[in-house]
XYZ file of C-alpha atoms in Angstrom:
661
model
C 55.422 146.310 11.267
C 52.482 144.278 13.007
C 49.256 143.778 11.495
C 45.782 144.592 13.485
C 43.591 141.572 14.004
C 40.796 143.152 12.738
C 42.089 144.275 9.055
C 42.668 141.135 7.583
C 39.727 141.479 5.403
C 41.024 144.746 3.957
C 44.340 143.627 3.268
C 43.721 142.903 -0.223
C 41.711 146.398 -0.850
C 44.366 148.399 0.980
C 48.018 149.261 -0.118
C 50.349 147.716 2.440
C 52.041 150.577 4.506
C 55.782 150.613 4.707
C 58.292 153.132 5.422
C 59.898 154.604 2.407
C 57.835 152.713 -0.516
C 57.364 156.360 -1.730
C 53.146 155.773 -2.394
C 50.598 157.763 -0.175
C 47.560 155.825 1.114
C 44.884 156.296 -1.419
C 41.253 155.039 -0.808
C 40.060 153.485 -4.011
C 36.734 152.581 -3.020
C 34.718 155.583 -4.274
C 36.820 155.474 -7.550
C 35.926 151.921 -8.104
C 32.606 152.088 -7.584
C 32.198 155.202 -10.343
C 34.425 153.502 -12.738
C 31.703 151.263 -14.107
C 29.451 154.333 -14.792
C 32.329 156.088 -16.720
C 32.498 155.785 -20.445
C 35.384 155.569 -23.083
C 37.937 158.076 -22.181
C 37.062 158.931 -18.547
C 37.386 155.201 -17.929
C 40.724 155.001 -19.669
C 41.990 158.199 -17.488
C 40.817 156.322 -14.238
C 42.482 153.055 -14.842
C 45.702 154.695 -16.322
C 45.809 156.650 -12.812
C 45.568 153.408 -10.771
C 47.829 151.498 -12.882
C 50.938 152.688 -10.381
C 49.096 151.595 -7.689
C 47.824 148.198 -8.904
C 51.304 147.152 -10.382
C 53.274 148.209 -7.460
C 55.354 145.310 -5.914
C 53.848 143.523 -2.657
C 56.186 144.921 0.238
C 54.107 143.879 3.028
C 57.192 142.590 4.858
C 60.147 144.807 4.977
C 63.033 143.623 3.279
C 66.087 142.193 5.122
C 69.197 144.514 4.923
C 72.530 142.518 5.081
C 74.316 145.032 6.805
C 72.625 147.993 9.002
C 75.764 150.003 9.592
C 76.212 150.050 5.790
C 72.829 151.290 5.168
C 73.630 154.487 7.092
C 77.459 155.072 6.756
C 76.820 157.024 3.597
C 73.375 158.841 4.607
C 73.995 161.890 6.242
C 72.132 165.367 7.417
C 71.417 168.284 5.308
C 73.907 170.916 6.236
C 77.425 172.260 5.459
C 79.916 170.378 7.254
C 79.569 170.563 11.008
C 76.931 173.555 10.556
C 74.056 170.926 10.691
C 70.511 172.399 12.067
C 67.776 170.041 12.907
C 64.947 172.630 11.332
C 66.429 171.976 8.110
C 66.327 168.390 7.819
C 62.771 168.607 6.406
C 64.855 169.572 3.347
C 66.717 166.632 3.242
C 64.653 164.753 0.449
C 64.618 163.862 -3.003
C 61.759 166.451 -3.802
C 63.957 169.421 -2.420
C 67.009 168.192 -4.364
C 64.726 168.216 -7.574
C 63.782 171.766 -7.294
C 67.211 173.121 -6.913
C 68.364 170.862 -9.739
C 65.502 172.077 -11.841
C 66.529 175.911 -11.376
C 70.194 174.848 -12.154
C 69.174 172.923 -15.460
C 66.866 175.607 -16.216
C 69.978 178.122 -16.055
C 72.115 175.808 -18.016
C 69.472 175.648 -20.657
C 69.154 179.466 -21.113
C 72.760 179.888 -21.943
C 72.358 177.331 -24.618
C 69.725 179.652 -26.378
C 71.540 183.005 -25.342
C 74.703 181.416 -27.046
C 73.322 180.314 -30.076
C 71.617 183.595 -30.879
C 74.755 185.597 -29.850
C 76.839 183.771 -31.935
C 74.741 184.453 -35.467
C 75.410 188.185 -34.487
C 79.009 187.732 -33.804
C 79.265 185.710 -37.187
C 77.665 188.530 -39.037
C 79.535 191.362 -37.502
C 83.131 189.920 -37.361
C 82.863 188.090 -40.711
C 83.936 184.816 -39.201
C 85.766 182.147 -41.333
C 84.357 178.838 -41.452
C 87.094 177.635 -39.240
C 86.355 180.098 -36.445
C 82.596 179.761 -36.490
C 82.704 175.956 -35.912
C 85.382 176.155 -33.491
C 82.920 178.982 -31.401
C 79.922 177.060 -32.147
C 81.005 173.517 -31.127
C 83.703 174.052 -28.298
C 81.205 173.340 -25.819
C 80.509 170.052 -27.540
C 84.166 169.271 -27.617
C 84.501 170.189 -23.798
C 81.873 167.723 -22.917
C 83.450 164.905 -25.039
C 86.892 165.367 -23.234
C 85.411 165.459 -19.507
C 82.330 163.044 -19.842
C 83.897 159.713 -19.149
C 86.114 161.398 -16.447
C 83.426 163.158 -14.628
C 81.294 160.012 -14.626
C 83.814 157.451 -13.256
C 85.141 160.099 -10.226
C 81.903 161.738 -9.520
C 80.111 158.583 -9.589
C 82.170 157.453 -6.441
C 82.233 160.800 -4.901
C 79.358 163.029 -3.331
C 77.398 163.995 -6.472
C 75.481 166.742 -5.057
C 78.860 168.367 -4.376
C 80.178 168.097 -7.952
C 76.831 169.517 -9.209
C 77.430 172.630 -6.833
C 80.878 173.042 -8.532
C 79.071 173.169 -11.788
C 76.799 175.935 -10.703
C 79.811 177.741 -9.851
C 81.651 177.468 -12.859
C 78.229 177.780 -15.074
C 78.224 181.488 -13.154
C 81.743 182.085 -14.103
C 81.060 181.105 -17.736
C 78.057 183.412 -17.716
C 80.047 186.638 -16.726
C 82.680 185.851 -19.279
C 79.762 185.859 -21.766
C 78.014 188.965 -20.349
C 81.921 190.876 -20.125
C 82.013 190.292 -24.207
C 78.628 192.283 -24.961
C 79.307 194.879 -21.622
C 82.743 195.853 -22.305
C 83.074 195.536 -26.326
C 80.841 196.998 -29.049
C 79.855 193.784 -31.052
C 76.935 195.538 -32.877
C 76.736 198.781 -34.102
C 73.703 200.251 -34.003
C 73.414 201.966 -37.525
C 70.491 203.467 -39.116
C 68.607 201.600 -41.684
C 69.632 202.844 -45.024
C 67.269 202.986 -48.150
C 68.979 201.038 -50.921
C 67.975 202.704 -53.898
C 69.642 202.996 -56.967
C 72.520 205.521 -56.872
C 75.122 206.101 -59.399
C 78.397 204.161 -58.480
C 80.299 207.394 -58.623
C 77.814 209.028 -55.803
C 77.778 206.004 -53.497
C 80.369 205.570 -50.855
C 81.781 202.210 -50.413
C 83.230 201.011 -47.175
C 86.839 199.079 -47.693
C 87.767 195.589 -45.992
C 89.482 197.503 -43.234
C 86.181 199.542 -42.274
C 84.740 195.825 -41.619
C 86.965 194.778 -39.148
C 85.669 195.636 -35.701
C 88.347 196.509 -32.939
C 88.539 193.690 -29.953
C 87.986 190.715 -32.666
C 90.487 188.540 -31.297
C 89.692 189.132 -27.691
C 85.978 188.560 -28.333
C 86.663 185.237 -30.189
C 88.905 184.173 -27.399
C 86.728 184.930 -24.414
C 83.773 183.275 -26.278
C 85.794 179.739 -26.641
C 86.316 180.109 -23.388
C 82.926 180.788 -22.101
C 81.931 177.824 -24.381
C 84.216 175.117 -23.070
C 83.111 176.197 -19.202
C 79.462 175.956 -20.308
C 80.145 172.535 -21.800
C 82.425 171.251 -18.986
C 79.622 171.896 -16.219
C 76.948 170.481 -18.375
C 78.593 167.032 -17.585
C 78.013 166.729 -13.807
C 74.373 168.024 -14.561
C 73.120 165.657 -17.138
C 75.343 162.464 -15.851
C 75.744 162.858 -12.083
C 72.531 164.613 -11.176
C 70.447 162.110 -13.498
C 71.923 159.055 -11.717
C 71.500 160.834 -8.427
C 67.609 161.425 -8.849
C 67.337 157.740 -10.439
C 68.989 156.123 -7.309
C 66.677 158.133 -4.763
C 63.304 157.341 -6.187
C 61.479 154.056 -7.143
C 61.893 152.808 -10.601
C 58.264 153.096 -11.421
C 58.682 156.977 -10.358
C 61.808 157.747 -12.011
C 60.414 158.644 -15.383
C 58.052 161.244 -14.124
C 61.268 162.903 -12.057
C 63.588 162.568 -15.331
C 60.758 164.249 -17.515
C 60.557 167.124 -14.999
C 64.417 167.651 -15.324
C 64.276 167.223 -18.880
C 61.503 170.031 -19.177
C 63.829 172.559 -17.321
C 66.604 172.165 -19.813
C 63.901 173.021 -22.763
C 62.074 176.038 -20.424
C 65.554 177.247 -19.955
C 66.207 177.286 -23.532
C 62.812 178.971 -24.219
C 63.578 181.726 -21.772
C 66.990 182.128 -23.365
C 65.298 182.389 -26.847
C 62.773 185.127 -25.692
C 65.468 187.126 -24.250
C 67.656 187.088 -26.939
C 64.688 187.779 -29.623
C 63.354 190.806 -27.530
C 64.115 193.862 -29.325
C 66.882 196.129 -28.468
C 66.075 199.424 -26.711
C 65.341 202.298 -29.079
C 68.559 204.884 -29.799
C 69.025 207.465 -27.024
C 69.708 211.118 -27.733
C 71.664 211.399 -30.857
C 73.468 214.367 -29.521
C 74.962 212.332 -27.098
C 78.758 211.495 -27.312
C 78.809 208.943 -24.645
C 79.332 206.045 -27.262
C 80.201 203.444 -24.410
C 76.714 203.938 -23.016
C 75.076 203.529 -26.253
C 76.300 200.329 -27.409
C 75.889 198.866 -23.614
C 72.241 200.173 -24.045
C 71.828 198.332 -27.699
C 73.510 195.238 -26.584
C 71.661 195.103 -22.997
C 69.370 192.069 -23.749
C 72.385 189.685 -24.053
C 74.489 190.949 -21.276
C 72.029 191.429 -18.460
C 70.431 187.846 -19.728
C 74.223 186.306 -19.125
C 74.225 188.401 -15.899
C 70.948 186.799 -14.953
C 71.652 183.491 -15.471
C 74.767 183.912 -13.644
C 72.895 184.842 -10.450
C 70.514 182.030 -10.878
C 73.103 179.683 -10.882
C 74.984 180.854 -8.087
C 71.638 180.698 -5.917
C 71.574 177.145 -6.210
C 75.378 176.576 -5.097
C 74.793 176.622 -1.460
C 71.680 174.370 -1.178
C 73.516 171.522 -3.418
C 76.504 172.210 -1.358
C 74.437 170.948 1.883
C 73.013 167.813 0.591
C 74.949 164.314 1.923
C 76.231 161.820 -0.659
C 73.085 159.844 -0.109
C 69.718 160.974 1.302
C 68.211 159.194 3.957
C 66.579 155.821 2.852
C 68.782 155.792 -0.137
C 70.544 152.169 0.804
C 67.014 150.464 1.509
C 65.597 151.493 -1.863
C 68.431 150.396 -3.735
C 68.472 147.176 -2.106
C 64.715 146.955 -3.149
C 65.452 147.707 -6.748
C 68.407 144.931 -6.475
C 65.413 142.528 -6.377
C 64.123 143.585 -9.720
C 64.772 141.349 -12.645
C 68.038 142.744 -13.983
C 68.252 144.133 -17.556
C 72.058 143.803 -17.971
C 74.837 141.570 -18.343
C 75.036 139.200 -15.334
C 78.726 139.053 -15.498
C 78.684 142.923 -14.511
C 76.464 142.646 -11.443
C 79.148 142.006 -8.903
C 81.815 143.613 -10.506
C 84.010 145.965 -8.784
C 86.210 148.546 -10.224
C 88.464 150.985 -8.558
C 89.421 154.460 -8.850
C 92.414 154.452 -11.124
C 92.499 155.474 -14.653
C 93.411 151.724 -15.759
C 90.056 150.292 -14.097
C 87.905 153.126 -15.496
C 89.417 151.794 -19.183
C 88.665 148.164 -18.318
C 85.248 149.036 -17.141
C 84.374 151.089 -20.309
C 85.731 148.366 -22.706
C 82.609 146.078 -20.760
C 80.434 148.385 -20.978
C 81.030 148.978 -24.640
C 80.521 145.524 -25.341
C 76.688 146.069 -24.665
C 74.890 146.628 -27.775
C 71.756 147.774 -26.257
C 73.794 150.775 -24.714
C 75.507 151.512 -27.869
C 71.962 151.420 -29.727
C 70.459 154.081 -27.172
C 73.416 156.087 -27.310
C 73.120 156.654 -30.812
C 69.495 157.235 -30.070
C 70.331 160.027 -27.836
C 72.588 161.487 -30.421
C 70.180 161.513 -33.073
C 67.853 163.415 -30.805
C 70.316 166.253 -30.211
C 71.121 166.386 -33.789
C 67.203 166.683 -34.778
C 66.795 169.616 -32.401
C 70.181 171.329 -33.728
C 69.238 170.670 -37.183
C 65.725 172.011 -36.905
C 66.579 175.299 -35.192
C 68.936 175.632 -38.013
C 67.096 174.468 -41.173
C 63.676 174.745 -40.469
C 63.763 178.827 -40.231
C 65.558 178.897 -43.713
C 63.103 176.143 -44.952
C 60.043 178.719 -44.075
C 61.837 181.588 -45.470
C 62.118 179.827 -48.979
C 59.116 178.047 -48.777
C 56.386 180.216 -47.137
C 57.987 183.519 -48.078
C 58.340 184.573 -44.495
C 60.988 187.199 -42.919
C 63.881 185.510 -41.296
C 63.185 187.073 -37.842
C 59.493 185.694 -37.977
C 60.588 182.322 -39.283
C 63.017 182.051 -36.182
C 60.089 182.855 -33.861
C 57.983 180.472 -34.975
C 60.383 177.794 -35.291
C 61.180 178.430 -31.468
C 57.367 178.353 -30.711
C 56.761 175.451 -32.290
C 59.914 173.427 -31.896
C 60.411 174.053 -27.780
C 57.037 173.038 -26.691
C 57.039 170.038 -28.869
C 60.090 168.866 -27.286
C 59.045 169.826 -23.855
C 55.626 168.178 -23.922
C 57.348 164.915 -25.758
C 59.722 164.642 -23.102
C 57.073 164.847 -20.145
C 54.300 162.713 -21.744
C 56.951 159.911 -22.436
C 58.206 160.168 -18.913
C 54.328 160.143 -17.463
C 53.695 157.119 -19.692
C 56.925 155.228 -18.602
C 55.949 156.077 -14.924
C 52.388 154.783 -15.111
C 52.689 151.889 -17.152
C 56.087 150.343 -15.619
C 57.511 149.392 -18.714
C 59.933 146.494 -18.762
C 63.072 147.313 -21.184
C 61.335 145.055 -23.964
C 58.263 147.339 -23.837
C 60.495 150.640 -23.970
C 61.978 149.648 -27.094
C 58.862 148.572 -28.544
C 57.568 151.938 -27.612
C 60.655 153.524 -29.026
C 59.992 151.955 -32.431
C 56.429 152.744 -32.495
C 57.010 156.448 -31.616
C 59.690 156.662 -33.867
C 58.033 155.329 -36.897
C 55.082 157.679 -36.347
C 57.401 160.331 -36.411
C 58.668 159.365 -39.490
C 55.416 159.039 -41.286
C 54.685 162.602 -39.915
C 57.598 163.839 -41.595
C 57.291 162.356 -45.049
C 53.947 164.023 -44.652
C 55.865 167.310 -44.775
C 56.863 166.533 -48.619
C 53.263 167.265 -49.700
C 52.966 170.557 -48.066
C 53.864 172.749 -50.903
C 53.211 176.469 -52.262
C 53.757 177.781 -55.669
C 57.018 179.318 -56.626
C 57.280 183.079 -56.780
C 59.243 184.787 -59.594
C 62.320 185.944 -58.136
C 64.660 188.186 -60.463
C 67.757 186.757 -60.994
C 66.926 183.283 -59.434
C 64.358 181.918 -61.456
C 63.621 184.799 -63.425
C 65.759 186.650 -66.222
C 64.638 190.275 -65.880
C 62.659 189.394 -68.864
C 65.578 187.867 -70.724
C 67.730 190.709 -70.391
C 69.824 189.282 -67.459
C 71.098 185.905 -66.484
C 70.180 182.936 -63.778
C 72.038 183.261 -60.756
C 72.898 186.620 -61.054
C 71.190 189.441 -59.600
C 72.722 192.358 -61.763
C 71.488 192.776 -65.196
C 71.765 195.932 -67.787
C 68.770 197.634 -66.052
C 70.479 197.897 -62.690
C 74.304 197.636 -63.465
C 74.641 201.299 -63.205
C 73.507 201.397 -59.734
C 76.591 199.413 -57.987
C 73.825 197.452 -55.653
C 75.382 195.793 -52.368
C 74.322 192.722 -51.574
C 74.920 193.123 -47.787
C 71.149 193.924 -47.100
C 68.315 191.912 -48.187
C 65.107 194.182 -48.348
C 62.784 192.341 -50.811
C 60.310 194.298 -52.735
C 57.429 193.381 -55.092
C 57.078 195.106 -58.504
C 53.874 195.493 -60.260
C 54.983 192.663 -62.812
C 54.317 190.235 -59.871
C 58.256 189.486 -59.467
C 60.222 189.884 -56.355
C 63.418 191.653 -56.436
C 66.230 191.239 -53.798
C 66.236 195.036 -52.896
C 65.258 198.217 -54.126
C 68.365 198.997 -55.883
C 68.248 195.976 -57.603
C 64.984 196.822 -59.282
C 66.438 199.918 -60.274
C 64.150 202.207 -57.994
C 65.340 205.806 -57.593
C 62.764 207.310 -55.429
C 60.687 206.080 -52.585
C 57.838 207.330 -49.799
C 55.337 205.836 -47.675
C 52.063 205.157 -48.648
C 49.298 203.793 -46.288
C 51.866 202.785 -43.840
C 54.085 200.795 -46.347
C 57.258 201.675 -48.678
C 56.451 202.502 -52.232
C 58.879 202.837 -54.751
C 58.935 204.534 -57.887
C 60.958 205.179 -61.260
C 62.222 201.282 -61.139
C 63.866 201.119 -64.163
C 63.637 196.958 -64.090
C 60.032 197.121 -63.680
C 58.432 197.390 -67.075
C 55.322 195.226 -67.326
C 52.392 195.107 -64.806
C 49.361 197.644 -64.321
C 50.232 201.142 -62.821
C 48.633 202.559 -60.138
C 48.564 206.265 -59.128
C 48.892 207.186 -55.547
C 47.248 210.273 -53.974
C 49.658 212.493 -55.327
C 49.449 211.184 -58.983
C 52.944 209.280 -58.996
C 52.705 205.756 -60.484
C 53.788 202.862 -57.927
C 56.161 200.614 -59.488
C 56.981 198.429 -56.274
C 56.157 197.768 -52.556
C 58.081 196.805 -49.858
C 57.980 193.128 -48.577
C 57.587 189.677 -50.411
C 55.126 188.926 -53.116
C 52.125 186.914 -51.960
C 52.248 183.296 -53.490
C 48.634 182.747 -52.095
C 49.559 179.833 -50.243
C 47.501 178.677 -47.095
C 49.394 175.344 -46.060
C 51.440 177.198 -43.594
C 49.306 175.762 -40.364
C 49.214 172.109 -42.466
C 52.935 172.300 -42.090
C 53.393 173.410 -38.639
C 50.631 170.594 -37.435
C 52.666 168.263 -39.110
C 55.860 169.396 -37.595
C 54.601 169.712 -34.287
C 53.131 166.118 -34.207
C 56.459 164.657 -35.716
C 58.462 166.579 -33.177
C 56.111 165.384 -30.133
C 56.233 161.476 -31.120
C 60.150 161.661 -31.808
C 60.552 162.848 -28.333
C 58.183 160.412 -26.808
C 60.890 158.018 -26.577
C 63.547 160.315 -24.985
C 62.720 159.281 -21.292
C 62.407 155.657 -21.848
C 65.658 155.777 -23.666
C 67.340 157.414 -20.610
C 66.025 154.917 -18.281
C 67.004 152.143 -20.383
C 70.719 153.425 -20.472
C 70.529 153.596 -16.610
C 69.173 150.039 -16.253
C 71.632 148.508 -18.689
C 74.313 148.626 -16.275
C 74.380 147.813 -12.370
C 73.733 150.829 -10.012
C 77.564 151.125 -9.246
C 78.251 151.667 -13.026
C 75.051 153.595 -14.405
C 77.185 156.946 -14.248
C 79.780 155.282 -16.294
C 77.327 154.331 -18.824
C 75.658 157.664 -19.084
C 79.303 158.876 -19.418
C 79.868 156.908 -22.552
C 76.582 157.890 -23.732
C 77.851 161.454 -23.768
C 81.022 160.749 -24.984
C 79.338 159.320 -28.084
C 76.727 161.918 -28.103
C 79.408 164.690 -28.657
C 81.360 162.883 -31.111
C 78.601 163.007 -33.259
C 77.556 166.468 -32.417
C 81.057 168.076 -32.532
C 82.778 166.289 -35.228
C 80.027 164.688 -37.861
C 77.023 167.390 -37.297
C 78.930 170.532 -38.218
C 80.447 169.025 -41.600
C 77.138 167.854 -42.101
C 75.177 170.719 -41.470
C 77.701 173.151 -43.522
C 77.818 170.777 -46.616
C 73.886 170.808 -46.626
C 73.549 174.237 -46.231
C 76.108 174.982 -49.003
C 74.549 172.837 -51.508
C 71.255 174.410 -50.862
C 72.346 177.954 -51.257
C 71.544 179.691 -54.582
C 72.726 183.322 -53.694
C 75.429 184.062 -51.015
C 76.506 187.692 -49.668
C 80.078 188.086 -50.347
C 81.399 191.346 -48.567
C 84.326 193.664 -49.352
C 86.855 191.486 -48.178
C 85.686 188.454 -50.481
C 84.332 186.573 -47.578
C 81.125 184.471 -47.697
C 78.737 185.951 -44.794
C 75.765 184.413 -45.320
C 73.263 182.895 -47.767
C 70.443 184.752 -48.518
C 68.351 182.301 -50.803
C 68.141 178.655 -50.628
C 66.825 176.149 -53.079
C 63.677 175.083 -52.105
C 63.370 171.666 -53.071
C 66.822 170.754 -51.481
C 65.673 172.430 -48.288
C 62.887 169.873 -48.285
C 65.095 166.712 -48.372
C 67.093 168.456 -45.849
C 64.272 168.745 -43.431
C 63.192 165.181 -44.085
C 66.500 163.964 -43.219
C 66.412 165.162 -39.848
């Protein structure tokens, strides 16, 4: 490129025009003239937008490439083998690749949410043992742990876009397997809600243990585990090879924004899956219909149709990803420019070459494991994942016990606060890295500061409390006639009340009861759009009010009000803490990529995911289960003697568990 003679005056105020530098020509003159007249926040915003232009390296003279033939040897056209069309070459760029990668990651994230929700239903209907539930829940983590380093080693040396195309195809197969479970087998029986009134034991029909065992139980469990394994395998090419492919084809100062968009795709997919799985099932059809097969498919339609939609979306990305070359045009030149940047890794690894054999993989892995920065940031990614998993497990339970919210509403509020907080945190963190062009030291400082602020906000949650409501059998002993920890008392012992349905009622004595049966209620009717209960043998105190027909109401459905108005404050602290704790997610990812040479960054990510999955598939399940078991006050034990779920938790213990996240 030659410089015009008359442009020497403007050389200082105009960004040099170079091929492949990733910057558009921007006239900063008007903005600079306006800036002195702006005040406070507008001034900061204006400067923030110009940082990446002012700090970009001077590339007025193009770099000298050591080997022009090598620079284009792996850069190919957009096409499928010999089928290359000139009109399609406009799509042979990183932006078009990011678009299809975004769709594929969205589909993968949607499966996460659908699987999490469906597993809760299967656990409830199949009465899974603790071992079965752990295997079904964490089998995808186990599969990721097994293949992470292998995929990073071999995939990083090959065509990474074709590895992701294979992931798209396998993800579709995994989604079809999940859909088949709910399309072919009856998992959830659409039973009518029964009002649990006090009925004498001789008049109550009790289902035996065999009646709880649904057919095809073994087939459903095996298919679910197979789908989980395939889902775990498909994630590794996406989150290892896809990230490194994007990082290698964008300037370093733009990598933060690209990776933030891709990270937001997974959270967007999780949100879509959460909405699909939480959508109310269709109403029952004609009760006179004998087509039971059609009926259960309608009731389970949300799940199998959601998985089918994910399969279609993932397969739509298969062909475009298959057409991308090993390297996009300009990749070698961009890589050579990155090599001129100050290295942030062990210089002994700079010129290290390793072969494709397993022995070479083991030796290189040992070298990378000696890097304390890589191990530290791998643990940061592990804690980030465990925070998300733990929040989705514990926060709904905490809301149910602390603020007396129903389970469905608690799960919905948790998802609506947690997922946007994660997405905004990832995106803003990537945007900050993109604009400020942080060095590795600054990224470490940024991580420490944001994590400290998040910890302080988590501590503030301790001070958001509500008055404890009296609960019969839990913290109230039925006016001295019963025992704490036992829902059965002399006033309801003849009712033979089951504990399989949690339908709390609030008595006129301002005491909450597990169900109308445990309150000893023998009659009910609707009063002003709510259920009212009468003749309750366990409720003897409090003011009595007569309804329009002259009957005295003893209890109404729902939880007793504790007059607590601190729920918005809890969500403010919780959302802010999630936001600050995830601001460092993209800086951590970029630091991991920069902590090794370009030819080893895929393997460094593979090691990160291996450490991540060890913590997620081994230690996390044990920690979560022990914590839930210790915080539980009342378990539901079915006729087979299996603990199905915990209905009531200790509020104080849940506070410290949420703090530990």
